[in-house]
Amino acid sequence: MQDKYIDLETLKQEMLTCTMCGFCKQVCPVFLDVGWDTGSPRGRMTMAYGLITGEFEPDETFRERIFQCTQCTDCYRRCPSSAKCPDVVLAARRELVRRGFINPAQTKLVENVCNTGNIFADLDVEFPEQNGEIPLFIGCQHLSRPNNTKKTIKLLQALKIYPKIIREVCCGFPLAIMGFEKEHQEQKSRLESIFPMNGDPMITFCPSCLMHLKKEYGQPVQHVLQIINNKLDDAPLDMIGKTVTYHDPCDLSRGAGVIDEPREILRKIGCDLREMTHVKKESRCCGGGGGILTWDESLSDRMGMARIAEAVNTGAEMIVTSCPTCEQTLKKSARNYAEKNSTKPLPVRHILDLVIKAIK
Amino acid sequence: MEIIQKRADQDVINTIASIVGQDRVRTSKADLYVYGFDAGMHRNCPDAVVRPSSPEEIAQIVRLANRKNFAVIPRGAGTALCGHVTPIAGGVVLDMQGLNNILEISSGDLLCIVQPGVVCDHLNAALKPYRFFIPGPASSEAATLGGMVATNASGAKALKYGATRDYVIGMQVVMPTGEIVRFGTKTLKNSSGYQMEKLMIGMEGTLGIITEITLKLAPLPEKTAACTASFQKLLQAGQTVADIIAKPIFPAQLELMSEMCIRAVNKATGLNLPEADGMLLIACDGHPEAVNDEIRSIRQLCDKNGAFHMQYTEDPTQIEALWRGRKQMIPSLSALKPEFSTVMLADDMAVPISKVPEAVTGFIEIQNRYDIYIPPYGHAGDGNLHTKVLLDPENPDHWRQAEKAVQEIYDLVLKLGGTVTGEHGVAISKASYFKQERADAIPFMRAIKRTLDPNNILNPYKIFDWEDSFLTHLRYPVEL
């Protein structure tokens, strides 16, 4: 059945629900950069429908546009008909991967996850295993920074949050988002065999892991910020005293609806928050979403620089975020933006690092 | 209908690339497929998509088109609803989205000058600090000014603020034979001969390619207040609308939701709007005292005509809450029959204001004779009505039913003294009904087209030159 677009067929009604109104265009960070309609969510929906009706054959431009999507889901938020364009893109990726349209960077990432259990192929990854009250899923990104992660775990303990930490492997999110469904299912099995997914509440550091554990494993997961926020009221704190702007990670704001907590935390630790134009549910991708770093690093950087420009316009001293991928992407884009504009890079900080600094 | 192809061959495409640069020309399957659509229901692929960066480049392309006989279709954001930019005879689509600079804002002269690819909401964001704006259509967050001018677009505020036409005072145009000309002025008043800039409004890309637009500005209102009123009978709502207009009060918005729309919103969202035959949503804006007076009078008129439920607010967040039902209406209507899809048919007819209740009642009666859904709603204040036609677009029988139902709807609209299109334009999907409406004017329109575009280069086979029904070149795989 390789010649049929089975995955896409199941989403045909989504494509027909799209009235092609084009409201998605001005919120799509890819379209805003590339400018051609093939780079818009509407364009992707159009091509996907063409594939299943047989009126369109995939070509290099189609593959490029499908893999450029950052899965930021802002198109879905804005769609007056609630058409699930991000889901259609994922289905199209699965179809393309099944047909062998894969690039070397994607292959490398998939091999890393499947062979080593984490995205960086780090065979020596340290697990700060300990007993505790609530399971903590750390995630590949935070595991790759063991010193930082240890400090964060100490922070949780200082706030009387006692995480239970056991060995884990990648949740499979990168595989799913790139369209490697077979490998994703295998990875899910590997994780489930070592990490209990029994419906008990758990916490995580990573917004993408959070959404994936919720959607794919049916787990009740909270981001640590949701718990930390409540605990800070009674904690002795040093005030940071900085003017900051906050970048909402797509998975945390539009995905999990965690919007107020990071802002409350910033206020509690003495930061003066200056909002960017696109914030909260209307936040813009940092340029690191949807596996785009394995597909089009240049586009990723341009999107990141657009976000940095927004941050600079607020007059804030630093940009704070709560996702390790956003943090890394924005750091790189801040350097490139500074080089391009002959200025000093805008500092980028993870909110947890600020909280660690604020705790006495 | 025989369509004589006006295609661009590889030599032509190479020449265009030498004019605009290779990176501004696209010929991939994906690009040609995607640029075969707008937000309507028709499709046909162009031979190339080109993003020009100056009027001079456009003029060169148009002159080449006259020599080589290929079609040129100017396109903005592609949010038109009737197949306006579907390249029905092939040719070259000019994607104007890259010409998106605001060239001048002169609040003292009450004008701004923009390139055609500027998005309406982007212009309004730039005008806001000056406390001015340009009223836009419902698609203002995506639609470009060039497209708005070419279709004479308007939206819910047309009763008070008018249509795009009322704001255009000048423009630069590349004519179909390649001349770059200026029409109109930078003055608010102008009796200087034929108003050629007005001729270009609503021409749907058939008479010229707009490369610059001079627009008059409207002052941003100081205050907005809103109210809703629910009526047991649609005729009571209709009488209220007529009374408001006759007072005379021109609200910024005066929207009607029929019983079918209210039911759909309640079912889909649980908003629990009062069950009524008709609900009016009214917004007044302007000087605070004037707004207070208008709203007071409107509430009295609603009361006099038997409104059984009314709500009023001047708090911006409350206004949003009050209008939530209207905003949720489009997805809610789709949810009435989730296995059906929305197709852009009978989408924007207008009738004399007093005929709105009769039209709405008639549309519902027509719908009841068919298996498809045609819930009506609209801008009651200016008589502009919409229906949201829901059908299975891969079912030939539904299309045949839609053809009959739409004909009945337009027959009724014309009988009531209305027009087949109030704010979206004609293009393909309304061509046959437009000809029914404007039979005596068409020879003169055609004469203008033939004179200005003797080789029929610009956006051919649209408006009066579309000879078929809307049932060909559909974007759905359906045999009819």
Coordinates of C-alpha atoms in Angstrom, one line a residue, chain B residues 57 60 123 128 143-144 152 163-164 187 236 290 310 436 450 454:
Chain B
E57 CA 9.7 44.9 -13.9
Q60 CA 8.4 44.6 -18.8
L123 CA -1.1 49.3 7.8
K128 CA -2.6 53.6 15.1
A143 CA -5.7 40.5 3.0
T144 CA -3.5 42.9 1.1
N152 CA -13.7 46.6 -3.5
A163 CA -16.0 50.1 1.4
T164 CA -12.4 50.2 0.2
T187 CA -6.0 65.6 -2.7
Q236 CA -39.0 42.2 14.8
A290 CA -22.4 60.6 20.7
M310 CA -30.7 42.7 25.9
Q436 CA -28.3 37.9 -14.8
R450 CA -11.4 45.1 -24.9
P454 CA -6.8 44.4 -26.5

